[in-house]
XYZ file of N, CA and C in Angstrom:
834
model
N -13.710 -19.214 -7.028
C -14.597 -18.852 -5.933
C -14.353 -19.725 -4.714
N -13.300 -20.598 -4.754
C -13.039 -21.479 -3.637
C -12.110 -20.865 -2.624
N -11.496 -21.721 -1.820
C -10.598 -21.297 -0.757
C -9.355 -20.637 -1.357
N -9.108 -19.386 -0.993
C -7.971 -18.627 -1.538
C -6.873 -18.405 -0.514
N -6.918 -19.112 0.604
C -5.920 -18.887 1.645
C -4.549 -19.370 1.194
N -3.537 -18.638 1.607
C -2.148 -18.980 1.327
C -1.273 -18.302 2.366
N -0.012 -18.630 2.364
C 0.936 -17.976 3.257
C 1.453 -16.697 2.612
N 2.078 -15.855 3.435
C 2.704 -14.651 2.891
C 3.775 -15.021 1.871
N 4.537 -16.066 2.176
C 5.574 -16.510 1.243
C 4.954 -17.030 -0.049
N 3.807 -17.694 0.072
C 3.122 -18.171 -1.128
C 2.648 -17.036 -2.003
N 2.147 -15.980 -1.382
C 1.709 -14.816 -2.150
C 2.889 -14.162 -2.858
N 3.980 -13.953 -2.124
C 5.153 -13.294 -2.699
C 5.782 -14.141 -3.802
N 5.672 -15.459 -3.696
C 6.251 -16.332 -4.728
C 5.598 -16.125 -6.090
N 4.424 -15.488 -6.101
C 3.728 -15.224 -7.352
C 4.124 -13.880 -7.960
N 4.907 -13.116 -7.242
C 5.370 -11.842 -7.760
C 6.665 -12.039 -8.533
N 6.932 -11.130 -9.463
C 8.131 -11.222 -10.284
C 8.854 -9.889 -10.321
N 10.157 -9.958 -10.488
C 10.938 -8.740 -10.640
C 10.443 -7.966 -11.858
N 10.445 -6.637 -11.742
C 10.013 -5.784 -12.834
C 8.542 -5.447 -12.820
N 7.785 -6.023 -11.888
C 6.347 -5.753 -11.816
C 6.051 -4.332 -11.340
N 4.832 -3.878 -11.625
C 4.268 -2.684 -11.000
C 3.406 -3.147 -9.834
N 3.795 -2.744 -8.629
C 3.186 -3.258 -7.405
C 2.513 -2.131 -6.641
N 1.218 -2.267 -6.391
C 0.492 -1.321 -5.562
C 0.444 -1.808 -4.131
N 0.650 -0.889 -3.183
C 0.629 -1.246 -1.761
C -0.374 -0.338 -1.062
N -1.374 -0.937 -0.437
C -2.444 -0.182 0.194
C -2.043 0.433 1.515
N -3.037 0.936 2.242
C -2.778 1.673 3.465
C -2.458 3.124 3.168
N -2.045 3.831 4.205
C -1.838 5.280 4.075
C -0.774 5.711 5.068
N 0.371 6.167 4.589
C 1.425 6.571 5.502
C 1.824 5.419 6.401
N 1.669 5.597 7.690
C 1.992 4.543 8.654
C 0.720 3.961 9.265
N -0.274 3.768 8.388
C -1.562 3.238 8.844
C -1.989 2.051 7.965
N -2.260 0.971 8.600
C -2.760 -0.279 8.011
C -2.009 -0.674 6.740
N -0.705 -0.683 6.858
C 0.132 -1.160 5.769
C 0.265 -2.684 5.850
N 0.339 -3.360 4.712
C 0.478 -4.826 4.717
C 1.920 -5.238 4.996
N 2.376 -4.944 6.206
C 3.797 -5.077 6.515
C 4.272 -6.531 6.530
N 3.432 -7.473 6.929
C 3.854 -8.877 6.881
C 4.155 -9.294 5.443
N 3.355 -8.814 4.499
C 3.610 -9.115 3.092
C 4.848 -8.381 2.596
N 5.035 -7.152 3.047
C 6.241 -6.406 2.663
C 7.489 -7.099 3.213
N 7.424 -7.563 4.443
C 8.576 -8.271 5.010
C 8.858 -9.557 4.243
N 7.809 -10.275 3.848
C 8.009 -11.477 3.034
C 8.628 -11.113 1.691
N 8.218 -9.994 1.134
C 8.790 -9.519 -0.124
C 10.273 -9.212 0.043
N 10.624 -8.607 1.162
C 12.034 -8.291 1.426
C 12.872 -9.550 1.619
N 12.243 -10.635 2.051
C 12.981 -11.891 2.206
C 13.114 -12.644 0.891
N 12.431 -12.162 -0.146
C 12.491 -12.794 -1.463
C 13.578 -12.131 -2.305
N 13.692 -12.565 -3.551
C 14.664 -11.973 -4.470
C 14.005 -11.029 -5.466
N 12.738 -10.744 -5.274
C 12.014 -9.867 -6.196
C 12.575 -8.454 -6.099
N 12.859 -7.844 -7.242
C 13.453 -6.516 -7.262
C 13.010 -5.771 -8.517
N 13.596 -4.590 -8.752
C 13.328 -3.788 -9.945
C 11.844 -3.434 -10.059
N 11.241 -3.086 -8.932
C 9.805 -2.854 -8.877
C 9.448 -1.402 -9.169
N 8.299 -1.209 -9.815
C 7.628 0.080 -9.812
C 6.593 0.013 -8.698
N 6.766 0.815 -7.668
C 5.896 0.782 -6.499
C 4.933 1.961 -6.548
N 3.646 1.677 -6.345
C 2.588 2.681 -6.352
C 1.967 2.675 -4.964
N 2.094 3.783 -4.224
C 1.698 3.740 -2.816
C 1.516 5.141 -2.263
N 0.507 5.295 -1.383
C 0.492 6.424 -0.463
C 1.499 6.038 0.615
N 2.747 6.427 0.441
C 3.870 5.758 1.052
C 4.050 5.928 2.541
N 4.564 4.874 3.142
C 4.956 4.822 4.538
C 6.181 3.948 4.661
N 6.303 3.150 5.732
C 7.481 2.307 5.892
C 7.580 1.203 4.842
N 6.490 0.897 4.158
C 6.568 -0.041 3.035
C 7.546 0.485 1.995
N 7.382 1.752 1.638
C 8.270 2.376 0.662
C 9.669 2.535 1.239
N 9.755 2.970 2.511
C 11.060 3.163 3.122
C 11.890 1.899 3.135
N 11.280 0.775 3.513
C 12.012 -0.487 3.584
C 12.427 -0.973 2.204
N 11.510 -0.934 1.257
C 11.832 -1.403 -0.090
C 12.879 -0.513 -0.749
N 12.816 0.792 -0.464
C 13.814 1.717 -1.009
C 15.184 1.446 -0.398
N 15.221 1.276 0.927
C 16.493 1.031 1.604
C 17.133 -0.265 1.132
N 16.291 -1.255 0.808
C 16.797 -2.555 0.362
C 17.133 -2.580 -1.129
N 16.922 -1.471 -1.821
C 17.266 -1.394 -3.237
C 16.325 -2.157 -4.149
N 15.067 -2.311 -3.743
C 14.120 -3.089 -4.542
C 13.299 -2.233 -5.512
N 13.376 -0.907 -5.406
C 12.513 -0.027 -6.195
C 13.271 0.551 -7.379
N 12.695 0.406 -8.551
C 13.215 1.068 -9.751
C 12.563 2.416 -9.951
N 11.243 2.462 -9.677
C 10.489 3.699 -9.832
C 9.411 3.731 -8.767
N 9.175 4.914 -8.229
C 8.128 5.103 -7.222
C 7.107 6.092 -7.748
N 5.826 5.731 -7.632
C 4.716 6.640 -7.938
C 3.981 6.879 -6.631
N 3.918 8.130 -6.196
C 3.376 8.405 -4.870
C 2.854 9.828 -4.777
N 2.103 10.095 -3.719
C 1.707 11.459 -3.382
C 2.517 11.970 -2.200
N 3.066 11.057 -1.396
C 3.891 11.409 -0.237
C 4.497 10.127 0.304
N 5.505 10.272 1.158
C 6.044 9.138 1.908
C 6.294 9.642 3.329
N 5.502 9.175 4.279
C 5.535 9.694 5.645
C 5.310 8.574 6.646
N 5.785 8.805 7.862
C 5.477 7.923 8.982
C 4.427 8.541 9.890
N 3.740 9.563 9.409
C 2.669 10.246 10.139
C 3.210 11.005 11.345
N 3.500 10.321 12.444
C 4.025 11.016 13.621
C 5.475 11.444 13.409
N 6.140 10.859 12.418
C 7.457 11.308 11.949
C 7.232 11.777 10.521
N 7.279 13.079 10.270
C 6.749 13.614 9.014
C 7.358 13.030 7.739
N 8.669 12.858 7.693
C 9.303 12.373 6.465
C 9.987 11.041 6.735
N 9.647 10.025 5.947
C 10.220 8.694 6.110
C 11.736 8.762 5.858
N 12.564 8.483 6.865
C 13.994 8.732 6.720
C 14.714 7.794 5.752
N 14.316 6.533 5.694
C 14.993 5.606 4.793
C 14.629 5.904 3.336
N 13.392 6.316 3.106
C 13.007 6.796 1.774
C 13.829 8.019 1.405
N 13.942 8.960 2.326
C 14.671 10.197 2.041
C 16.123 9.894 1.677
N 16.757 9.018 2.429
C 18.157 8.693 2.167
C 18.322 8.056 0.788
N 17.414 7.159 0.436
C 17.491 6.515 -0.880
C 17.239 7.506 -2.003
N 16.297 8.401 -1.792
C 15.995 9.412 -2.796
C 17.162 10.378 -2.967
N 17.791 10.760 -1.872
C 18.907 11.708 -1.948
C 20.101 11.127 -2.697
N 20.263 9.808 -2.662
C 21.362 9.214 -3.413
C 20.941 8.765 -4.812
N 19.718 9.155 -5.212
C 19.252 8.879 -6.573
C 19.033 7.411 -6.854
N 18.516 6.670 -5.859
C 18.408 5.221 -5.979
C 17.283 4.768 -6.904
N 16.319 5.642 -7.187
C 15.186 5.244 -8.025
C 14.567 6.486 -8.659
N 13.776 6.263 -9.692
C 13.027 7.346 -10.334
C 11.778 7.639 -9.519
N 11.314 8.883 -9.573
C 10.165 9.296 -8.778
C 9.142 10.022 -9.629
N 7.886 9.597 -9.525
C 6.748 10.354 -10.051
C 5.903 10.747 -8.856
N 5.884 12.054 -8.551
C 5.146 12.551 -7.397
C 3.989 13.406 -7.875
N 2.783 13.038 -7.457
C 1.580 13.741 -7.887
C 0.751 14.138 -6.674
N -0.247 14.989 -6.921
C -1.192 15.378 -5.879
C -1.983 14.152 -5.391
N -2.402 14.184 -4.114
C -3.147 13.057 -3.557
C -4.402 12.735 -4.354
N -5.124 13.773 -4.788
C -6.343 13.532 -5.564
C -6.023 12.975 -6.943
N -4.921 13.428 -7.543
C -4.514 12.877 -8.835
C -4.211 11.390 -8.706
N -3.515 11.033 -7.632
C -3.200 9.634 -7.367
C -4.481 8.813 -7.260
N -5.450 9.330 -6.500
C -6.735 8.647 -6.345
C -7.417 8.458 -7.684
N -7.424 9.513 -8.504
C -8.098 9.412 -9.800
C -7.361 8.452 -10.736
N -6.047 8.329 -10.568
C -5.309 7.334 -11.340
C -5.725 5.922 -10.985
N -5.945 5.670 -9.676
C -6.442 4.364 -9.253
C -7.854 4.127 -9.773
N -8.706 5.158 -9.694
C -10.081 5.010 -10.186
C -10.100 4.696 -11.676
N -9.263 5.375 -12.436
C -9.198 5.112 -13.874
C -8.800 3.665 -14.130
N -7.772 3.200 -13.413
C -7.325 1.825 -13.604
C -8.395 0.827 -13.182
N -9.080 1.099 -12.067
C -10.121 0.197 -11.583
C -11.263 0.084 -12.576
N -11.515 1.162 -13.317
C -12.593 1.166 -14.303
C -12.103 0.883 -15.725
N -10.829 0.502 -15.832
C -10.213 0.155 -17.125
C -10.320 1.306 -18.131
N -10.108 2.516 -17.620
C -10.065 3.711 -18.453
C -8.623 4.164 -18.592
N -8.252 4.780 -19.721
C -6.863 5.220 -19.889
C -6.502 6.410 -19.018
N -7.479 7.220 -18.648
C -7.243 8.375 -17.786
C -8.580 8.857 -17.244
N -8.524 9.758 -16.278
C -9.708 10.469 -15.810
C -9.347 11.941 -15.622
N -10.265 12.844 -15.949
C -10.000 14.269 -15.745
C -10.127 14.647 -14.281
N -9.232 15.530 -13.818
C -9.248 15.954 -12.430
C -8.739 17.396 -12.346
N -9.356 18.184 -11.464
C -8.921 19.575 -11.296
C -7.596 19.676 -10.544
N -7.341 18.749 -9.648
C -6.113 18.792 -8.861
C -4.899 18.839 -9.790
N -3.943 19.649 -9.404
C -2.717 19.767 -10.192
C -2.670 20.984 -11.080
N -3.830 21.480 -11.499
C -3.874 22.672 -12.349
C -3.305 23.869 -11.574
N -2.383 24.590 -12.181
C -1.806 25.760 -11.548
C -0.725 25.464 -10.527
N -0.300 24.204 -10.437
C 0.726 23.831 -9.465
C 1.986 23.357 -10.188
N 3.041 23.134 -9.422
C 4.288 22.634 -9.991
C 4.220 21.159 -10.353
N 3.105 20.496 -10.032
C 2.956 19.096 -10.429
C 3.131 18.945 -11.931
N 2.569 19.873 -12.685
C 2.672 19.793 -14.140
C 4.108 20.059 -14.612
N 4.807 20.926 -13.902
C 6.191 21.246 -14.297
C 7.123 20.065 -14.046
N 6.975 19.422 -12.886
C 7.895 18.327 -12.549
C 7.485 17.006 -13.198
N 6.301 16.963 -13.794
C 5.842 15.777 -14.537
C 5.485 16.198 -15.964
N 6.487 16.488 -16.785
C 6.202 17.022 -18.120
C 5.428 16.065 -19.019
N 5.364 14.800 -18.638
C 4.598 13.850 -19.439
C 3.102 13.947 -19.246
N 2.655 14.658 -18.202
C 1.220 14.813 -17.966
C 0.587 15.687 -19.046
N -0.643 15.389 -19.367
C -1.375 16.138 -20.380
C -2.647 16.718 -19.763
N -3.213 17.689 -20.428
C -4.498 18.262 -20.026
C -5.547 17.957 -21.082
N -6.800 18.038 -20.684
C -7.919 17.879 -21.606
C -8.896 19.018 -21.363
N -9.627 19.374 -22.403
C -10.625 20.437 -22.313
C -12.012 19.830 -22.374
N -12.878 20.263 -21.485
C -14.252 19.771 -21.474
C -14.903 20.019 -22.833
N -15.596 19.016 -23.389
C -16.271 19.194 -24.683
C -17.593 19.954 -24.570
N -17.962 20.310 -23.332
C -19.226 21.009 -23.111
C -18.987 22.518 -23.047
N -20.054 23.278 -22.878
C -19.953 24.719 -23.020
C -19.091 25.379 -21.952
N -18.833 24.688 -20.843
C -17.970 25.276 -19.824
C -16.525 25.413 -20.310
N -16.079 24.493 -21.156
C -14.740 24.562 -21.722
C -13.603 24.492 -20.721
N -13.849 23.909 -19.545
C -12.832 23.886 -18.490
C -11.686 22.937 -18.836
N -10.499 23.306 -18.397
C -9.308 22.481 -18.604
C -9.030 21.646 -17.360
N -8.724 20.365 -17.579
C -8.436 19.438 -16.494
C -7.100 18.733 -16.747
N -6.501 18.234 -15.676
C -5.399 17.289 -15.829
C -5.972 15.951 -16.264
N -5.369 15.354 -17.271
C -5.754 14.008 -17.698
C -4.869 13.021 -16.939
N -5.315 12.618 -15.746
C -4.497 11.737 -14.914
C -4.521 10.327 -15.480
N -3.349 9.798 -15.885
C -3.323 8.457 -16.481
C -3.644 7.375 -15.459
N -4.193 6.294 -15.939
C -4.528 5.160 -15.080
C -3.274 4.594 -14.432
N -3.373 4.242 -13.159
C -2.285 3.586 -12.440
C -2.550 2.083 -12.432
N -2.328 1.471 -13.568
C -2.543 0.030 -13.682
C -1.460 -0.727 -12.930
N -1.864 -1.778 -12.228
C -0.971 -2.542 -11.371
C -0.922 -4.001 -11.818
N 0.264 -4.577 -11.770
C 0.362 -6.021 -11.981
C -0.142 -6.770 -10.754
N 0.125 -6.224 -9.577
C -0.295 -6.876 -8.336
C -0.505 -5.814 -7.267
N -1.337 -6.147 -6.286
C -1.592 -5.258 -5.151
C -1.472 -6.047 -3.861
N -0.962 -5.372 -2.832
C -0.883 -5.923 -1.479
C -1.645 -4.990 -0.555
N -2.602 -5.520 0.211
C -3.348 -4.706 1.164
C -3.543 -5.502 2.454
N -3.875 -4.780 3.534
C -4.140 -5.422 4.819
C -5.457 -4.910 5.376
N -6.283 -5.823 5.882
C -7.560 -5.451 6.490
C -7.704 -6.162 7.832
N -8.777 -5.822 8.551
C -8.989 -6.408 9.868
C -9.430 -7.861 9.793
N -10.422 -8.142 8.928
C -10.965 -9.483 8.820
C -11.152 -9.848 7.348
N -11.121 -11.128 7.071
C -11.422 -11.615 5.721
C -11.954 -13.033 5.846
N -12.647 -13.486 4.814
C -13.017 -14.902 4.769
C -12.118 -15.609 3.760
N -12.282 -16.903 3.652
C -11.411 -17.698 2.794
C -11.668 -17.462 1.310
N -12.795 -16.842 1.002
C -13.141 -16.597 -0.400
C -12.515 -15.321 -0.937
N -12.064 -14.437 -0.027
C -11.450 -13.195 -0.469
C -12.214 -11.943 -0.130
N -13.336 -12.061 0.561
C -14.039 -10.857 1.020
C -13.250 -10.242 2.173
N -12.935 -8.944 2.064
C -12.115 -8.286 3.073
C -12.873 -7.179 3.782
N -12.722 -7.111 5.095
C -13.480 -6.177 5.928
C -12.547 -5.259 6.709
N -12.844 -3.949 6.655
C -12.121 -3.015 7.523
C -13.051 -2.581 8.649
N -12.505 -2.418 9.829
C -13.292 -2.055 11.000
C -12.879 -0.699 11.568
N -11.870 -0.099 11.000
C -11.386 1.189 11.466
C -12.114 2.347 10.803
N -11.586 3.571 10.958
C -12.292 4.768 10.493
C -12.120 5.083 9.023
N -11.216 4.390 8.320
C -10.893 4.824 6.969
C -10.542 3.624 6.088
N -11.095 3.558 4.867
C -10.754 2.449 3.973
C -9.398 2.596 3.295
N -8.853 3.821 3.248
C -7.547 4.069 2.627
C -7.456 3.619 1.166
N -8.561 3.513 0.471
C -8.599 3.190 -0.964
C -8.072 1.782 -1.289
N -8.059 0.900 -0.280
C -7.547 -0.451 -0.526
C -8.365 -1.196 -1.575
N -9.659 -0.901 -1.630
C -10.492 -1.549 -2.647
C -10.048 -1.157 -4.049
N -9.669 0.104 -4.234
C -9.234 0.555 -5.554
C -7.897 -0.066 -5.946
N -6.995 -0.235 -4.978
C -5.741 -0.918 -5.290
C -6.024 -2.321 -5.833
N -6.936 -3.033 -5.176
C -7.265 -4.387 -5.634
C -7.923 -4.378 -7.007
N -8.838 -3.437 -7.220
C -9.554 -3.370 -8.494
C -8.665 -2.895 -9.634
N -7.612 -2.148 -9.313
C -6.703 -1.638 -10.334
C -5.650 -2.663 -10.733
N -5.609 -3.803 -10.038
C -4.532 -4.772 -10.224
C -4.997 -6.027 -10.959
N -4.044 -6.664 -11.629
C -4.329 -7.952 -12.255
C -4.463 -9.053 -11.214
N -3.688 -8.953 -10.141
C -3.783 -9.899 -9.031
C -3.723 -9.105 -7.728
N -4.423 -9.568 -6.704
C -4.457 -8.852 -5.426
C -4.351 -9.845 -4.282
N -3.496 -9.505 -3.321
C -3.250 -10.369 -2.165
C -3.610 -9.590 -0.902
N -4.534 -10.145 -0.138
C -5.089 -9.475 1.034
C -4.622 -10.199 2.283
N -3.876 -9.515 3.129
C -3.580 -10.068 4.449
C -4.588 -9.518 5.442
N -4.784 -10.231 6.524
C -5.791 -9.817 7.511
C -5.365 -10.261 8.895
N -5.927 -9.593 9.882
C -5.646 -9.980 11.258
C -6.219 -11.360 11.576
N -7.388 -11.648 10.988
C -8.018 -12.928 11.300
C -8.931 -13.347 10.163
N -8.853 -14.600 9.781
C -9.790 -15.176 8.820
C -10.985 -15.739 9.594
N -12.177 -15.386 9.155
C -13.399 -15.841 9.813
C -14.347 -16.426 8.770
N -15.369 -17.113 9.235
C -16.406 -17.587 8.327
C -17.129 -16.389 7.715
N -17.635 -16.559 6.525
C -18.297 -15.465 5.817
C -19.425 -14.859 6.649
N -20.206 -15.716 7.291
C -21.338 -15.232 8.092
C -20.889 -14.360 9.259
N -19.668 -14.560 9.740
C -19.169 -13.785 10.871
C -18.874 -12.340 10.493
N -18.650 -12.078 9.200
C -18.221 -10.746 8.781
C -19.262 -9.671 9.081
N -20.534 -10.031 9.024
C -21.579 -9.025 9.228
C -22.320 -9.180 10.561
N -21.811 -9.998 11.449
C -22.464 -10.161 12.753
C -22.253 -8.947 13.649
N -21.068 -8.362 13.580
C -20.752 -7.244 14.472
C -20.447 -5.956 13.725
N -20.581 -5.970 12.400
C -20.286 -4.780 11.595
C -21.222 -4.768 10.387
N -21.533 -3.588 9.866
C -22.488 -3.496 8.754
C -21.903 -4.001 7.434
N -22.758 -4.336 6.484
C -22.277 -4.803 5.174
C -21.356 -3.812 4.483
N -21.523 -2.497 4.774
C -20.670 -1.488 4.145
C -19.203 -1.640 4.530
N -18.929 -2.365 5.623
C -17.544 -2.571 6.039
C -16.834 -3.623 5.198
N -17.596 -4.330 4.351
C -16.991 -5.319 3.455
C -16.395 -4.568 2.267
N -15.216 -4.060 2.470
C -14.579 -3.161 1.516
C -14.134 -3.868 0.249
N -13.549 -5.038 0.395
C -12.917 -5.728 -0.732
C -13.756 -6.940 -1.112
N -14.081 -7.020 -2.384
C -14.945 -8.090 -2.884
C -14.113 -9.260 -3.412
N -14.628 -10.440 -3.210
C -13.854 -11.652 -3.498
C -13.445 -11.787 -4.958
N -14.222 -11.201 -5.889
C -13.920 -11.417 -7.304
C -12.640 -10.716 -7.749
N -12.117 -9.770 -6.930
C -10.878 -9.094 -7.310
C -9.681 -9.598 -6.510
N -9.871 -10.630 -5.689
C -8.821 -11.109 -4.798
C -8.264 -12.429 -5.293
N -6.942 -12.511 -5.319
C -6.252 -13.721 -5.750
C -5.895 -14.612 -4.571
N -5.466 -13.995 -3.469
C -5.056 -14.776 -2.313
C -5.332 -14.053 -1.009
N -5.577 -14.841 0.059
C -5.856 -14.314 1.394
C -4.839 -14.907 2.364
N -4.232 -14.031 3.155
C -3.191 -14.440 4.091
C -3.607 -14.035 5.501
N -3.714 -15.004 6.403
C -3.969 -14.659 7.801
C -2.650 -14.248 8.434
N -2.592 -13.005 8.919
C -1.342 -12.450 9.452
C -1.650 -11.620 10.692
N -1.765 -12.251 11.867
C -1.987 -11.476 13.094
C -0.860 -10.464 13.297
N -1.230 -9.243 13.660
C -0.256 -8.145 13.774
C 0.439 -7.884 12.437
N -0.255 -8.182 11.359
C 0.349 -8.102 10.033
C 0.597 -6.703 9.536
N 0.062 -5.693 10.237
C 0.350 -4.309 9.863
C 1.447 -3.700 10.743
N 1.895 -4.409 11.758
C 2.907 -3.876 12.689
C 4.150 -3.442 11.912
N 4.661 -2.297 12.201
C 4.477 -1.421 13.326
C 3.512 -0.276 13.018
N 2.857 -0.337 11.860
C 1.823 0.642 11.544
C 0.546 0.271 12.297
N -0.440 1.148 12.236
C -1.677 0.904 12.982
C -2.633 0.021 12.197
N -3.525 -0.622 12.939
C -4.617 -1.369 12.321
C -5.827 -1.226 13.243
N -6.362 -0.006 13.287
C -7.492 0.293 14.174
C -8.728 -0.504 13.757
N -9.503 -0.986 14.712
C -9.383 -0.828 16.168
C -8.582 -1.939 16.839
N -7.950 -2.808 16.061
C -7.223 -3.929 16.664
C -5.997 -3.465 17.437
N -5.271 -2.495 16.906
C -4.122 -1.935 17.615
C -3.707 -0.634 16.944
N -3.022 0.182 17.726
C -2.509 1.439 17.206
C -1.097 1.272 16.674
N -0.546 2.376 16.217
C 0.830 2.356 15.740
C 1.777 2.125 16.919
N 2.794 1.298 16.717
C 3.808 1.048 17.734
C 4.848 2.165 17.629
N 4.600 3.248 18.354
C 5.437 4.441 18.223
C 6.884 4.183 18.646
N 7.078 3.394 19.676
C 8.440 3.117 20.131
C 9.215 2.348 19.068
N 8.566 1.344 18.483
C 9.238 0.569 17.446
C 9.447 1.411 16.196
N 8.476 2.244 15.857
C 8.635 3.101 14.686
C 9.823 4.040 14.863
N 9.981 4.597 16.056
C 11.134 5.473 16.310
C 12.434 4.696 16.170
N 12.431 3.442 16.660
C 13.625 2.604 16.528
C 13.936 2.372 15.048
N 12.913 2.092 14.276
C 13.092 1.900 12.833
C 13.665 3.153 12.185
N 13.119 4.307 12.547
C 13.510 5.560 11.909
C 14.921 5.993 12.279
N 15.430 5.549 13.412
C 16.741 6.015 13.878
C 17.836 4.957 13.771
N 17.502 3.782 13.291
C 18.482 2.704 13.155
C 18.967 2.621 11.720
N 20.277 2.604 11.486
C 20.776 2.418 10.115
C 20.183 1.157 9.499
N 19.843 1.242 8.225
C 19.131 0.149 7.583
C 19.824 -1.206 7.703
N 21.139 -1.336 7.451
C 21.743 -2.667 7.547
C 21.551 -3.315 8.915
N 21.633 -2.501 9.972
C 21.450 -3.057 11.311
C 19.988 -3.427 11.565
N 19.073 -2.592 11.109
C 17.653 -2.903 11.281
C 17.302 -4.190 10.545
N 17.747 -4.308 9.289
C 17.435 -5.490 8.485
C 18.026 -6.747 9.106
N 19.253 -6.644 9.607
C 19.886 -7.810 10.214
C 19.160 -8.248 11.478
N 18.658 -7.276 12.225
C 17.991 -7.588 13.489
C 16.592 -8.130 13.297
N 15.841 -7.544 12.361
C 14.410 -7.836 12.294
C 13.953 -8.571 11.025
N 14.765 -8.625 10.013
C 14.307 -9.188 8.748
C 15.104 -10.404 8.291
N 16.042 -10.850 9.098
C 16.872 -11.980 8.685
C 16.131 -13.306 8.756
N 15.147 -13.384 9.655
C 14.407 -14.634 9.805
C 13.013 -14.551 9.222
N 12.137 -15.471 9.631
C 10.776 -15.483 9.131
C 9.904 -14.536 9.962
N 8.591 -14.554 9.698
C 7.694 -13.634 10.385
C 7.628 -13.924 11.887
N 7.722 -15.177 12.259
C 7.724 -15.520 13.680
C 8.947 -14.920 14.373
N 10.088 -14.947 13.690
C 11.303 -14.371 14.253
C 11.181 -12.861 14.382
N 10.544 -12.242 13.399
C 10.320 -10.788 13.473
C 9.454 -10.450 14.681
N 8.372 -11.159 14.841
C 7.450 -10.879 15.939
C 8.118 -11.091 17.282
N 8.950 -12.121 17.371
C 9.661 -12.387 18.614
C 10.642 -11.260 18.917
N 11.389 -10.827 17.920
C 12.384 -9.764 18.117
C 11.699 -8.458 18.455
N 10.627 -8.145 17.756
C 9.904 -6.915 18.025
C 9.255 -6.943 19.405
N 8.740 -8.106 19.800
C 8.085 -8.239 21.090
C 9.051 -8.119 22.255
N 10.275 -8.602 22.056
C 11.282 -8.518 23.119
C 11.598 -7.078 23.493
N 11.480 -6.178 22.513
C 11.913 -4.799 22.735
C 10.770 -3.823 22.871
N 9.535 -4.338 22.934
C 8.380 -3.451 23.071
C 8.152 -3.094 24.536
């Protein structure tokens, strides 16, 4: 219950190759990009990544760090299909489990509640069942007798999420329009690392926002990382929007050149390089 602050490198140093890693955010919105960049600077690889995918997935896929991906989509939002993910997928770089968005959500809920699965209507009558032959169905034990998909729990070894504010104890606050299920990623994981735009005193969290904005509770958080602009180039409303110019540069630059330009140094070097060209 004490001070959980650490650096991005300190958080990543606790991760191991072969882990199942959940990454919060949604598409190109409030992704924990500072933590992802620190991960890319590490030697951690052979990951099973669980994500409503955006450039987090694209970068890790391009760098060859993913063994298996579990997702509902991988998009840059204003650019419909993440190009580096697509290129890696087309060359068969990793295994893919693709499910409906609601199935993905119910998998997180099952894991957060330590259940082996949860029943969900999503997926019934779709090709999701055909392309995922390991999925099973269950029949309601009540008189309705309805058939559901038994969505297995998406248990995580670790989770990475980004929020607007946090305190040193691990309470995380979002100030934008959508929580993006970051709380479930943390609850579904054995360890959770929360980056934030700014660390504040606990009392400051509810001075300008309601208690309901305290999305992430300290008891599920392992470490807190202060990372200004830590979601760049994705959005972190209301602090900043998506950097569309930089995102386009990312999407149109061959991966080796992008990595050499923006990921060869530390986070300060990334911010300097990105700022020079904004």
